Each structure stands twice: as structure tokens, then as C-alpha cells.
Coordinates of C-alpha atoms in Angstrom, one line a residue:
X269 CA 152.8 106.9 129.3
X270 CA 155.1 107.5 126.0
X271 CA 153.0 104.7 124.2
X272 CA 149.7 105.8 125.5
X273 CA 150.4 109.7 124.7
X274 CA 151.5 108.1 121.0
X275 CA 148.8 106.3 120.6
X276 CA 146.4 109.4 121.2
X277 CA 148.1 111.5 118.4
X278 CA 147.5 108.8 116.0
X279 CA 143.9 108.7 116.6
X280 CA 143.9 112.7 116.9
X281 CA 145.4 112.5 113.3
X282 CA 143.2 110.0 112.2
X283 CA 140.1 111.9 113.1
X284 CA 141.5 115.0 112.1
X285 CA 142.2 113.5 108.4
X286 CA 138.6 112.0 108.3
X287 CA 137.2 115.3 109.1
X288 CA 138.9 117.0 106.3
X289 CA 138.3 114.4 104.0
X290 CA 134.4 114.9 104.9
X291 CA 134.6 118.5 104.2
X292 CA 136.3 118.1 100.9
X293 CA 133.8 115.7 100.2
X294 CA 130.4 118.2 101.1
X295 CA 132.4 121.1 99.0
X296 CA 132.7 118.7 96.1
X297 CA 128.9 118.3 96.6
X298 CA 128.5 122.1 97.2
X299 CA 130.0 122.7 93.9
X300 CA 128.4 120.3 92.1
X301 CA 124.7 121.7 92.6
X302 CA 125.9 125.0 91.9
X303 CA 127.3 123.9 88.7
X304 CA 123.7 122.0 88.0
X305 CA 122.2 125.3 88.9
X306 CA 124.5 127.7 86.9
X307 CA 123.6 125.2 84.1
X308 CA 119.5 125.4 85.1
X309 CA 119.7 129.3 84.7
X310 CA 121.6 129.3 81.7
X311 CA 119.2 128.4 79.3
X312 CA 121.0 125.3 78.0
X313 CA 118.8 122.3 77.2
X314 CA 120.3 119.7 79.4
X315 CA 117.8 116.7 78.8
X316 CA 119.3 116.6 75.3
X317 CA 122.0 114.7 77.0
X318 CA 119.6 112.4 79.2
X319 CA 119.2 108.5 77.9
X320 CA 116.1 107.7 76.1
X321 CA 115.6 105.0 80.0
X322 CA 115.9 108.4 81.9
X323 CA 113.4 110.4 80.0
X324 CA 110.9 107.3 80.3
X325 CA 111.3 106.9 84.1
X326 CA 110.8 110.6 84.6
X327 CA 107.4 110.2 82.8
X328 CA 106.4 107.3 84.7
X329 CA 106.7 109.4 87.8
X330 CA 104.0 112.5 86.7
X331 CA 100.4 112.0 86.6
X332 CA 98.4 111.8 83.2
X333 CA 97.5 114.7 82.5
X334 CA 101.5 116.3 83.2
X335 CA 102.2 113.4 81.2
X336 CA 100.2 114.4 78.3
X337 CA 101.2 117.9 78.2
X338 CA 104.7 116.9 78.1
X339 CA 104.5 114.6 75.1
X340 CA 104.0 117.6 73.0
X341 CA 107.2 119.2 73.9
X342 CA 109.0 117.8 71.0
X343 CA 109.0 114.9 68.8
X344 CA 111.6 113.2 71.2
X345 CA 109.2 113.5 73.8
X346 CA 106.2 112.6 71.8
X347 CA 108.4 109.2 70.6
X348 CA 109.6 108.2 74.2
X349 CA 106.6 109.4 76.1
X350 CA 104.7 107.0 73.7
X351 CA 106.8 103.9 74.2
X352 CA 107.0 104.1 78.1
X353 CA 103.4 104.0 77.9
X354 CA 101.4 100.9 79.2
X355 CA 98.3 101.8 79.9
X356 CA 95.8 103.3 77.8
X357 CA 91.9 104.2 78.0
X358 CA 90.2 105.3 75.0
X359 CA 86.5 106.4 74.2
X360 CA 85.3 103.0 72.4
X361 CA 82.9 105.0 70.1
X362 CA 82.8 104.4 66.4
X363 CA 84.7 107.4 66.0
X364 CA 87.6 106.3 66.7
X365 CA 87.6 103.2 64.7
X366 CA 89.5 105.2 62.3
X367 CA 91.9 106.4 64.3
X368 CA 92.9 103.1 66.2
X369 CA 96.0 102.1 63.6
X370 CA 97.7 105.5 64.1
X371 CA 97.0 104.9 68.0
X372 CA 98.6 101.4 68.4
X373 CA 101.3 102.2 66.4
X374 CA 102.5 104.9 68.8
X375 CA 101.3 103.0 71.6
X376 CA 103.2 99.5 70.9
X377 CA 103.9 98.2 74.6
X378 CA 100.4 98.9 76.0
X379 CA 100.2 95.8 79.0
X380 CA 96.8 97.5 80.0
X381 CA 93.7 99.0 77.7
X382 CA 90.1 100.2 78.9
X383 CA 87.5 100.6 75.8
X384 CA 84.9 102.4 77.3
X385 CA 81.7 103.4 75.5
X386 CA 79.2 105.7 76.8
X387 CA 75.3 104.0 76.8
X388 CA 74.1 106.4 74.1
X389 CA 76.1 106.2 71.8
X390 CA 77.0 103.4 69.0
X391 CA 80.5 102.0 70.0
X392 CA 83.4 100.0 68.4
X393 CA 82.5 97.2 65.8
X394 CA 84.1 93.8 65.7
X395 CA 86.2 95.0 63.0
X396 CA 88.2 97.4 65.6
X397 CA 88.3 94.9 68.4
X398 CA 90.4 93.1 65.4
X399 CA 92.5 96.0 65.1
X400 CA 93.4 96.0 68.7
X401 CA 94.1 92.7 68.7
X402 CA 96.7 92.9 66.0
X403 CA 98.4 96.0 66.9
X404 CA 98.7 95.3 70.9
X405 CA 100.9 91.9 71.1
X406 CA 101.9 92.4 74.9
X407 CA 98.1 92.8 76.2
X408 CA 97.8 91.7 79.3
X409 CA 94.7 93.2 80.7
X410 CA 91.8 94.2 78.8
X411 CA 88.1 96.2 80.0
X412 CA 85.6 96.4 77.6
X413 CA 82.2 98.7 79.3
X414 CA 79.1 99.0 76.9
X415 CA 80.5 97.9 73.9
X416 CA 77.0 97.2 72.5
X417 CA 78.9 96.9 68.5
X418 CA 80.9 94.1 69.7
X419 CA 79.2 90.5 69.1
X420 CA 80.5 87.1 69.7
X421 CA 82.4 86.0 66.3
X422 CA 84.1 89.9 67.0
X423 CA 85.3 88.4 70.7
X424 CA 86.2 84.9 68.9
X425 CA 88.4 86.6 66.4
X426 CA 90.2 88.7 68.9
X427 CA 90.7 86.0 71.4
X428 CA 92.9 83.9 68.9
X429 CA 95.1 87.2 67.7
X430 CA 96.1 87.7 71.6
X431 CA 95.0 84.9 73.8
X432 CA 98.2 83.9 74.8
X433 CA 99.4 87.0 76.3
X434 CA 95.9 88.1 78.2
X435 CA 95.8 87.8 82.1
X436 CA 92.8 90.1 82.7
X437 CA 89.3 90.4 80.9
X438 CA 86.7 92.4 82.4
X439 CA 83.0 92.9 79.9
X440 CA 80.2 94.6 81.3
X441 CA 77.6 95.9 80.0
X442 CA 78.1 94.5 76.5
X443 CA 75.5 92.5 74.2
X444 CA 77.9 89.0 73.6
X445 CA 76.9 86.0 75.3
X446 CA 78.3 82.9 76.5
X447 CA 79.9 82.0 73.1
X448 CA 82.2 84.5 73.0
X449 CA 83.0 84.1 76.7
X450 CA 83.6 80.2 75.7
X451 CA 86.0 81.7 73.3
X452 CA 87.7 83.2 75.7
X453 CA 88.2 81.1 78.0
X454 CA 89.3 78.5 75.2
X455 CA 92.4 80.3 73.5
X456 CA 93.1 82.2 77.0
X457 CA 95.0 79.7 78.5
X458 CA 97.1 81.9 80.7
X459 CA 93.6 83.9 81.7
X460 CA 93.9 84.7 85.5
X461 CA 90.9 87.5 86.2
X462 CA 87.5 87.1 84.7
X463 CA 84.9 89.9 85.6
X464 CA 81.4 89.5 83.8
X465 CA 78.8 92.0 84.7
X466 CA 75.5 92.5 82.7
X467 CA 76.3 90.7 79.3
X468 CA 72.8 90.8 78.0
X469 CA 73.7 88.0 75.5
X470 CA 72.8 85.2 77.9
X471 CA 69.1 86.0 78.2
X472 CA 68.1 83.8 75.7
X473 CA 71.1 81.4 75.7
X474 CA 71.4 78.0 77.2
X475 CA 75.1 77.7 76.1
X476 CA 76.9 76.6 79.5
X477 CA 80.4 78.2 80.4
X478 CA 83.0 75.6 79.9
X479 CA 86.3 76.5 80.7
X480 CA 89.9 74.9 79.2
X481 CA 90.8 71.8 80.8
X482 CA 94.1 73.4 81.9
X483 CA 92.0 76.3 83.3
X484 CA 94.1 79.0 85.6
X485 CA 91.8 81.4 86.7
X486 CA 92.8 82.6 90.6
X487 CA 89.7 85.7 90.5
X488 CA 86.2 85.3 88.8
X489 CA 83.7 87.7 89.3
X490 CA 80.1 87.3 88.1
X491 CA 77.1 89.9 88.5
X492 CA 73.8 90.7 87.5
X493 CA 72.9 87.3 85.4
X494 CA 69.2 87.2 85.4
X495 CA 69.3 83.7 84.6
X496 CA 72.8 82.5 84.9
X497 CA 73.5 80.3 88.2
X498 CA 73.0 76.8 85.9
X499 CA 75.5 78.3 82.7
X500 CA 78.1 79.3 85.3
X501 CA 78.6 76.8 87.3
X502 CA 80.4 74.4 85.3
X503 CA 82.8 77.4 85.4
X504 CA 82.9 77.6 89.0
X505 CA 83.5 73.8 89.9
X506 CA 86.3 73.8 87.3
X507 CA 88.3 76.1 88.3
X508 CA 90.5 74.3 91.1
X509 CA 92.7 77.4 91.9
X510 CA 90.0 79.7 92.4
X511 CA 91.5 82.1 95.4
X512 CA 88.2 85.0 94.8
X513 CA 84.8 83.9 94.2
X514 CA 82.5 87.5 93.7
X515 CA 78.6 86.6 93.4
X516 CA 76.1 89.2 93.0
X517 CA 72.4 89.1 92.2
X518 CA 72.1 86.0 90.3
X519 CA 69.1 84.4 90.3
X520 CA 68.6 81.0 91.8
X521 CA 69.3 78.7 94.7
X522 CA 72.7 78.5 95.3
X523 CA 72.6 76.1 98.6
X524 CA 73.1 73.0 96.4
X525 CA 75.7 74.4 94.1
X526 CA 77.8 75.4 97.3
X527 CA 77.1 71.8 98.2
X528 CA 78.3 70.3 94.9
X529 CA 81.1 72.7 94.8
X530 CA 82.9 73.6 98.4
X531 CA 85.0 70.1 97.6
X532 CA 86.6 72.1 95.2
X533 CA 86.8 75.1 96.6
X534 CA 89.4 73.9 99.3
X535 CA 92.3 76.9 97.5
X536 CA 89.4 79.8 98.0
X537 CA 90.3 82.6 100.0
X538 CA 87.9 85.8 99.4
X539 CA 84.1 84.9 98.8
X540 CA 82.1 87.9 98.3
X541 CA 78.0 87.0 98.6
X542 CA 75.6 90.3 97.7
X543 CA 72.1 89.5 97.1
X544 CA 71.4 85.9 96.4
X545 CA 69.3 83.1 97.6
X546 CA 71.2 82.0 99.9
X547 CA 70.1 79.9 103.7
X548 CA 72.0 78.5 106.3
X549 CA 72.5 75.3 104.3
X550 CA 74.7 77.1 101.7
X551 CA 76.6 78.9 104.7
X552 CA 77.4 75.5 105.9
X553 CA 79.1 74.2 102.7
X554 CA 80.8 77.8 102.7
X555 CA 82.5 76.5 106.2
X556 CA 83.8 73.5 104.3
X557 CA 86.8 76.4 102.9
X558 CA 88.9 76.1 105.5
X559 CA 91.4 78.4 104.2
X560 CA 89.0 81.2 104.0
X561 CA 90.3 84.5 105.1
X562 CA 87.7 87.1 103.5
X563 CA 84.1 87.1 103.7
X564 CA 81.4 89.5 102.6
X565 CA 77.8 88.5 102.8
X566 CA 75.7 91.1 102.0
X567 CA 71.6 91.1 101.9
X568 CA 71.4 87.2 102.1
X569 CA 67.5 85.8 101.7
X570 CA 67.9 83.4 104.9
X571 CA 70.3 83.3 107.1
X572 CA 70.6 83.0 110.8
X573 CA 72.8 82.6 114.1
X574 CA 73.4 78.6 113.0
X575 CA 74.4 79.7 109.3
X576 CA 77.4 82.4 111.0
X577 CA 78.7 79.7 113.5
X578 CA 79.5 77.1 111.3
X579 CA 81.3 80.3 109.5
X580 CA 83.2 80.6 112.6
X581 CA 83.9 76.9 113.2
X582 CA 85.2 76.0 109.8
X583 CA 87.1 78.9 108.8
X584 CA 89.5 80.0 111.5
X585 CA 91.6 81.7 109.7
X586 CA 88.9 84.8 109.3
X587 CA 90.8 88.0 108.8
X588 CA 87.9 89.7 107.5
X589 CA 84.2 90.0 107.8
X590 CA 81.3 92.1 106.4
X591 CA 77.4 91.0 107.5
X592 CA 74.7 92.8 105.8
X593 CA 72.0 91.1 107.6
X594 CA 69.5 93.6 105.9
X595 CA 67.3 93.9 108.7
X596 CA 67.1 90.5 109.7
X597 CA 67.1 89.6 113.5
X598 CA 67.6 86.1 113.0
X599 CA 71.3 87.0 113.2
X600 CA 72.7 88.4 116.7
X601 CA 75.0 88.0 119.7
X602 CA 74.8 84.0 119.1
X603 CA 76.8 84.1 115.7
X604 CA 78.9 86.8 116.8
X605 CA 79.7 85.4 120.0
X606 CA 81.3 82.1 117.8
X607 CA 83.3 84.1 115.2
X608 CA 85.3 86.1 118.6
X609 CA 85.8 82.7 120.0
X610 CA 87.3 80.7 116.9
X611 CA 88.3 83.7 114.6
X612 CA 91.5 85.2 117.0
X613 CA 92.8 86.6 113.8
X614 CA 90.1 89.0 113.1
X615 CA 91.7 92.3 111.8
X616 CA 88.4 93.7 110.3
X617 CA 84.3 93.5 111.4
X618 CA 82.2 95.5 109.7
X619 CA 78.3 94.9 110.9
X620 CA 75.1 96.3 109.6
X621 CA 71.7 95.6 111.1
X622 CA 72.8 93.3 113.5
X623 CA 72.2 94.1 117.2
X624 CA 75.1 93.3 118.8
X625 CA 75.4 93.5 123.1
X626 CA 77.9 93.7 125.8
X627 CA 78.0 89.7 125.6
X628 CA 79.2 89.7 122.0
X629 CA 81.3 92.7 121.7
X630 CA 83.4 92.2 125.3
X631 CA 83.8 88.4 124.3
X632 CA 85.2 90.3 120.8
X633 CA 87.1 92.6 122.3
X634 CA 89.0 90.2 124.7
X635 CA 89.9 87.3 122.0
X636 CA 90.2 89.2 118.9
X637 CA 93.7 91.0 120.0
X638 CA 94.6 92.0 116.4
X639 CA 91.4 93.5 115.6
X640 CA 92.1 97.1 113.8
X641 CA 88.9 98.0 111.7
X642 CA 85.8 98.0 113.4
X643 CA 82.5 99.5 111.7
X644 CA 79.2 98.6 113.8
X645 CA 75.9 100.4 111.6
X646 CA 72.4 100.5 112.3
X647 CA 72.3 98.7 115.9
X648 CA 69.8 99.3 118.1
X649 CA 71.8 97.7 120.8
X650 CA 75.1 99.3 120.5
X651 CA 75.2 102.3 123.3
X652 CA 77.3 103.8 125.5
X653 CA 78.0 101.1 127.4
X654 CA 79.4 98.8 124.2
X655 CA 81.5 101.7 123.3
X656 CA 82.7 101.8 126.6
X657 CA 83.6 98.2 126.4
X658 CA 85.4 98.5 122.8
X659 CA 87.7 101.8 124.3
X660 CA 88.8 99.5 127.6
X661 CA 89.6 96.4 125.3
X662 CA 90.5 97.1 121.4
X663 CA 93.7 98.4 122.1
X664 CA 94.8 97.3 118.4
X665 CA 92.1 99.1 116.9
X666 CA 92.9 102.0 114.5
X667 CA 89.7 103.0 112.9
X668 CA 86.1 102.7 114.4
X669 CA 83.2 103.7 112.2
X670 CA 79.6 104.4 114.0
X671 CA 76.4 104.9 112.0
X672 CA 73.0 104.7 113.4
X673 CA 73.4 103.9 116.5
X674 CA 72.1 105.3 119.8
X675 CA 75.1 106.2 121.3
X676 CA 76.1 110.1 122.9
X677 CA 78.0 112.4 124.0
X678 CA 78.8 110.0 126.9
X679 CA 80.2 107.1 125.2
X680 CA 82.7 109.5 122.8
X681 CA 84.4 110.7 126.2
X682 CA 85.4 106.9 126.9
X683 CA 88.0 107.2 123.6
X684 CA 89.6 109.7 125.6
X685 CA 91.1 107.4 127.5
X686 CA 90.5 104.5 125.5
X687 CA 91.9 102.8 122.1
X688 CA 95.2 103.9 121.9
X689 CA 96.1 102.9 118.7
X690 CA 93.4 104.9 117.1
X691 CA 93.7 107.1 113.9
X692 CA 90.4 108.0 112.5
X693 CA 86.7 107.6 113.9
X694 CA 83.5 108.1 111.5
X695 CA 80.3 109.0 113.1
X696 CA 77.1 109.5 110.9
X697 CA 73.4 109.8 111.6
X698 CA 73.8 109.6 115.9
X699 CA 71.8 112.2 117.1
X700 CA 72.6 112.4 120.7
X701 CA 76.5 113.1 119.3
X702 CA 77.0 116.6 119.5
X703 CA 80.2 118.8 118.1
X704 CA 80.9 120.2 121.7
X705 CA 82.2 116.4 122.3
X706 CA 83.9 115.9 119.4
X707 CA 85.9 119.1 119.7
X708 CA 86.6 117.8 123.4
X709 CA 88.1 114.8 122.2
X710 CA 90.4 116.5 119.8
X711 CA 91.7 118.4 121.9
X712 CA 92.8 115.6 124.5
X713 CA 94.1 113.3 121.6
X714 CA 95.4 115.9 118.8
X715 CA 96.6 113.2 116.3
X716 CA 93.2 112.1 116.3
X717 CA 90.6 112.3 112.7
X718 CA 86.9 112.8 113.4
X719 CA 84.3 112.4 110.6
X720 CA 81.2 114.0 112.3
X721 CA 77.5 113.8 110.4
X722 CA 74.5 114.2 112.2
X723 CA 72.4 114.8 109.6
X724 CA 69.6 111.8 109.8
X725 CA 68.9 112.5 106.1
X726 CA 71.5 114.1 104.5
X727 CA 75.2 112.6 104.4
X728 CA 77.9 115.6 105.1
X729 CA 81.5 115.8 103.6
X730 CA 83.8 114.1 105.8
X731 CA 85.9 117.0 107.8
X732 CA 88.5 117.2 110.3
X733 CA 87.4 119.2 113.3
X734 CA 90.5 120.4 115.0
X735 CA 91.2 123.1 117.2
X736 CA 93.4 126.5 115.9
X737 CA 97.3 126.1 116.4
X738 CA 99.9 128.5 115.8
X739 CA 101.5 126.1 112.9
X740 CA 98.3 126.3 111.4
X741 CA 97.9 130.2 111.3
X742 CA 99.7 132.1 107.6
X743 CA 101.1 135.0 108.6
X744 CA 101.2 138.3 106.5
X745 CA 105.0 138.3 105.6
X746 CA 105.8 134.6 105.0
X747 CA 107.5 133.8 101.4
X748 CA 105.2 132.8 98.9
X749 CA 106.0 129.4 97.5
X750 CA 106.9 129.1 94.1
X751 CA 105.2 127.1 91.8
X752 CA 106.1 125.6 88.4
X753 CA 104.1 124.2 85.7
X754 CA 104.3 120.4 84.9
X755 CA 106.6 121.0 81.8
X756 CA 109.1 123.0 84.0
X757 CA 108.6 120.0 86.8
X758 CA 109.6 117.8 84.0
X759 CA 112.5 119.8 82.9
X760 CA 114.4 120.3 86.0
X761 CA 113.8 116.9 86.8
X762 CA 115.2 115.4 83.5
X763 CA 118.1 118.6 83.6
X764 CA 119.3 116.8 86.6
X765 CA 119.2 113.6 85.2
X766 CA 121.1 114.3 82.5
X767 CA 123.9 116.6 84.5
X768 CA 124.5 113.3 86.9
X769 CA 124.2 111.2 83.5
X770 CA 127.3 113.6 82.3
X771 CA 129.0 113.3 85.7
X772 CA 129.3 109.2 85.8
X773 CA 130.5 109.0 82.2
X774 CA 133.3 111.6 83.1
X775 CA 134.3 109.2 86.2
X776 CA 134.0 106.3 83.9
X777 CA 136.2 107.7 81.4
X778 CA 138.7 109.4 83.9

């Protein structure tokens, strides 16, 4: 009993000591935000003591317009606001040709610049594209939009100033042709990105794109080449770690370049198909990508059931798809049936103008476990019955978009009960959906976001219908909140900064 009655008066003591030991500790704190406040409302410029690093990372943390109101605080500011700075857009007109030196010198650690050129108006020359490449050294990403001024000795002479620093290059819009793109691609060697979109230099070119030999690029996107399927593709085939391929409205057959290509293609992940000639032939050599995970097919010319399933049977690993079959009924519940019995993974299925059924959907529904995103538009053959079926078995899914389709008032009472994990359904242009339902729903499942449009012409804002609740409701005497201006934010954020700053170095020193 002695050593048991002991023993509890050493732990009494111990706790006791702990507990004054945290109270001395949250009065130290007490009394340290007072002092930071006594020091706030004494008028004393505090982020005079704040590091140069500190001042940056506050900056980094407002958006760009606080930004630029705070860089013309002070010439501190203006100095440190200027080197934390890495991206930069500009206005590429011819304007500000002059101006460019003054700009980069400020700017000196730009990673990121947009020159961007409005379509009536005369824009940057060669000359300034020199300029930029001179005076930005660490440029890793570069977006030129209708630079008509630029031609391709300017693009030449700016690839070999910064080639081996640039990651990104993104040109639409712009009036060089395949010559400068060779340039880039030539001294670029560490070139990642490529985006080329309306470069009205290759309409009377025949010069063929011919990357380095050590060639790196991981995303190329092409659109809008009139006649540009034969200059690209020696592009294409030799780019062996291609992981996102982007075609849109080029002209031509691509079937047999899919063939001659897919060999090479076995790295590809994302493949994005808008508006080309395209059959089930070229779908077929698309299947050869076994590692595909992404796949968008938008508007193809031909393509049917037997084009989809060889989708389904050579890429498994389909995490997302997108079919725009564009009004074609060639494509159905065959195709779809194959991608829910090979593609398990499916997380996202967005569907337009294919009529999907009660054989596809519940064959989806039970094998597809993981799906979260489901968006089924313009289906004839998607009722109340099919979204009956997709509230019993998507229990994974999250958000559920509806557009044109004849469902009612009906089929929205089955997600009362139905697809738990859902956050937010969209449903446009469904005329036999009425408000009283939706209002019903939300009241059952409160967490839950409607979009409700049933305009058949005119597309409404998206707005969350929810019922009235007391948190909800501002009463008559509640405080006001206080709001400050972006250069006080900045200030009290920096003041603090600099007080903790002054409160290690007296630990250190102590």
C-alpha cells in the first residue's frame, strides 16, 4: 500500500508539473501576439526587419493584381517583388519593343513568358524576339499567340540564344512555317511540350518536320494544319517517348499513319482525336497502345462498334473516355458493352450521341467499380429506367452530368436513394425535369450540388438550388467583417514575418 500510495504522488506531481509547464508555455504565446500586436498598432515598419526570402515568399502567396499594387510600395518592394517574379505576360505589340530591355532587366528569373498580340494589330519583330532571348537566360516555357511580325530567321536566331534552357514552346496563330519550327526543334534539345496551332507558314511549304536525333518531347500538340498530316509525321514517328499525342482538324487519312506509327507509340498515354479522317482501321492500330489510359475521340468521319472494341480489347488500362460520335449510330451498346467488360478501371465516361441501353449501362455499372465521372448527352435511349440502373449500381460515382436526354421527374427521385458518393449533378436541356424535383432532392441529400437548365435553347448559369437554413439567414446585429486592402494584407503578413524573424535570432543569440 506504502509503495502504491508513493507511486501515485509521483505521477500526481508529474502531471501537475506538466500542466504548469503547458500554461507557462500558452502565456509565453499569449504574450507574444500581444507584443506582435502592440508593435502592429504602433506604427513601426516591421518588414524593414524581414529577409529579402520572406518578403519574396509573401508575394508569391497574393494574386497578380495585389502583387502589382504592392511593388509600388517602395523601391525595396519594386527590387524584390521583381526578382521573385517568374512568370510574365506582356502585350507583344510593337509598342513595346522599346520597352523590352528595361523589362527583362527587372524581370531576370522569368522561367515562364506569354507574348500575346491582339489580331489587329502589328506585333513584335524578330529584332525583339532577339531581345528576349538575350535578356531571359532561365526560359523555360515560352507562348507566342499572333505574332504575325515574327518570321522564321527571327525564330532561328532566338532558338540558338536560349535553346538549351526551353522546355515548353507553344505558337499559334503566327505567320513562320516549318523552318523555324525545324529550328526549334534542332537547338531545343531538352524541348519537352510542343503546341502548334494555325501557323499559316506551312500553306505553301513542303519542308517536313524533322526533329533532333536525340529528340525528348513527352507532349505534342498539333491543330488546324490545312495541309500538314505528310510534314508532321516524321515528327510523330520519331518521337519515341511521346506520352500525349493531341490531333485536331488536319487534313488527310490518318488510318495508315496510325498503322506505320502505333509500333512506336508503345510509351503513349493520352491520345486526343477531334475532327479527322479517321475509320475503324486507324482505331485498330490505336488498340496497338497498350498502355493507353486517356482517350478522346471527338467527331471522327467513320467509325463504328468494331472500331470501339478493339479500343477496349487492347487498351485495358482505360481510365478515361470521351466519344463524340457526332450523330452517328454506327456506334452503340455493342462498343460500350466491350469497354465495361475489359476496361475495370474506368474512372471517367463521357458520351455524346451515342444511345446507350439498360444492356450497356448495367453491364457498366456492375464491372466498372471505380467509375466517378459520368456524363451521358444527347441519348435518345437514356430514360428513367437507365438512371435508375446508374443510382442502384455507381456507388463510386461523384458527379453525373445529363443533357438531352428524355429522362423526368421520375428517374431524379431514384438519386435519393441512390449514388452515395455523389457531389454534384448537371442537368441541361431535359424538359420533363422540373424544379419541384430538384428542390425535393436537395432537401433529402443537403450536401448535394444541382445545376438545373431547362432551357432547350438557351444555356442558364449554373446555380445551386438549396433550401433556406438558419446559418444561411444575416441577421440585423451581427459584426460587420473587416476588410483590408491588399497592401495592408501584405503588411501584416510580412510585420509578422519579420517579428518571428526577430524572435529566432534572439534565441539564437541567447
Amino acid at each position: 500500500m506504502g509503495q502504491a500510495s508513493s507511486a501515485a504522488a509521483c505521477a500526481h506531481g508529474v502531471d501537475h508539473e506538466e500542466e504548469e509547464e503547458e500554461g507557462e508555455e500558452q502565456e509565453e504565446e499569449k504574450g507574444e501576439g500581444e507584443g506582435v500586436r502592440s508593435l502592429l498598432f504602433s506604427g513601426m515598419d516591421l518588414t524593414v526587419f524581414a529577409p529579402d526570402e520572406c518578403l519574396a515568399a509573401v508575394f508569391q502567396k497574393l494574386e497578380l493584381s495585389d502583387r502589382r499594387q504592392c511593388s509600388l510600395v517602395c523601391k525595396r518592394w519594386y527590387r524584390v517583388e521583381g526578382q521573385a517574379r517568374q512568370r510574365l505576360s506582356l502585350q507583344a505589340c510593337v509598342e513595346i519593343g522599346l520597352a523590352l530591355p528595361a523589362l527583362l532587366e527587372r524581370f531576370q528569373h522569368i522561367t515562364k513568358l506569354t507574348l500575346k498580340c491582339d489580331r489587329k494589330r502589328c506585333s513584335i519583330d524578330d529584332d525583339a524576339l532577339c531581345v528576349v532571348g538575350r535578356g531571359c537566360q532561365q526560359l523555360r516555357k515560352l507562348k507566342l499567340k499572333a505574332c504575325k511580325g515574327l518570321t522564321d530567321q527571327g525564330i532561328d536566331r532566338f532558338a540558338k540564344l536560349c535553346g538549351s534552357s526551353l522546355r515548353k514552346f507553344s505558337c499559334g496563330s503566327c505567320q513562320f512555317g516549318p523552318h523555324g519550327l525545324n529550328s526549334i526543334l534542332q537547338h531545343c534539345a531538352n524541348l519537352e511540350d510542343l503546341t502548334v496551332k494555325r501557323l499559316k507558314g506551312f500553306k505553301d511549304s513542303s519542308e517536313f518536320i524533322l526533329p533532333n536525333t536525340s529528340c525528348s518531347i513527352r507532349r505534342l500538340c498539333l491543330k488546324d494544319f490545312p495541309n500538314g498530316q505528310l510534314l508532321v509525321y516524321p515528327l510523330i514517328a520519331q518521337s519515341k517517348n511521346l506520352h500525349t499525342l493531341m490531333l485536331s482538324r488536319i487534313s488527310g487519312n490518318w488510318d495508315l499513319l496510325f498503322e506505320s506509327i502505333s509500333v512506336h507509340m508503345a510509351s503513349l498515354v493520352e491520345l486526343h482525336i477531334e475532327k479527322v479522317m479517321l475509320t475503324d482501321r486507324g482505331l485498330q492500330a490505336v488498340a496497338c497502345c497498350t498502355n493507353l489510359q486517356v482517350l478522346y475521340v471527338v467527331k471522327p468521319s467513320e467509325c463504328t462498334n468494331k472500331g470501339l472494341s478493339a479500343i477496349a480489347n487492347g487498351c485495358p488500362k482505360l481510365c478515361k473516355l470521351h466519344i463524340d460520335s457526332w450523330k452517328n449510330n454506327q456506334l452503340g451498346d455493342e462498343g460500350l458493352a466491350t469497354v465495361a467488360r475489359n476496361c475495370k478501371d474506368l474512372q471517367e465516361l463521357v458520351i455524346i450521341g451515342l444511345n446507350a441501353t439498360m444492356s450497356s449501362l448495367s453491364l457498366l455499372a456492375s464491372n466498372c467499380s471505380s467509375l466517378e465521372r459520368l456524363a451521358i448527352c444527347t441519348s435518345d435511349t437514356f430514360g428513367d429506367l437507365e438512371l435508375s440502373c446508374i443510382a442502384d449500381k455507381c456507388l463510386a460515382l461523384k458527379r453525373l452530368c445529363i443533357k438531352g436526354c428524355p429522362i423526368s421527374d421520375r428517374g431524379m427521385e431514384a438519386l435519393v436513394g441512390g449514388c452515395p458518393s455523389l457531389v454534384k449533378i448537371k442537368v441541361k436541356k431535359c424538359r420533363a425535369v422540373t424544379p419541384a424535383s430538384v428542390e425535393w432532392l436537395l432537401t433529402n441529400r443537403v450536401s448535394l450540388v444541382v445545376a438545373l437548365d431547362t432551357s432547350p435553347t438557351t444555356v442558364a448559369p449554373e446555380a445551386q438550388v438549396r433550401p433556406v437554413q438558419e446559418s444561411n439567414i444575416v441577421r440585423e446585429n451581427a459584426p460587420v467583417p473587416l476588410t483590408r486592402s491588399p497592401l495592408a494584407r501584405a503588411r501584416f503578413a510580412m510585420a509578422v514575418v519579420a517579428c518571428t524573424f526577430m524572435r529566432w535570432s534572439a534565441s539564437n543569440g541567447s
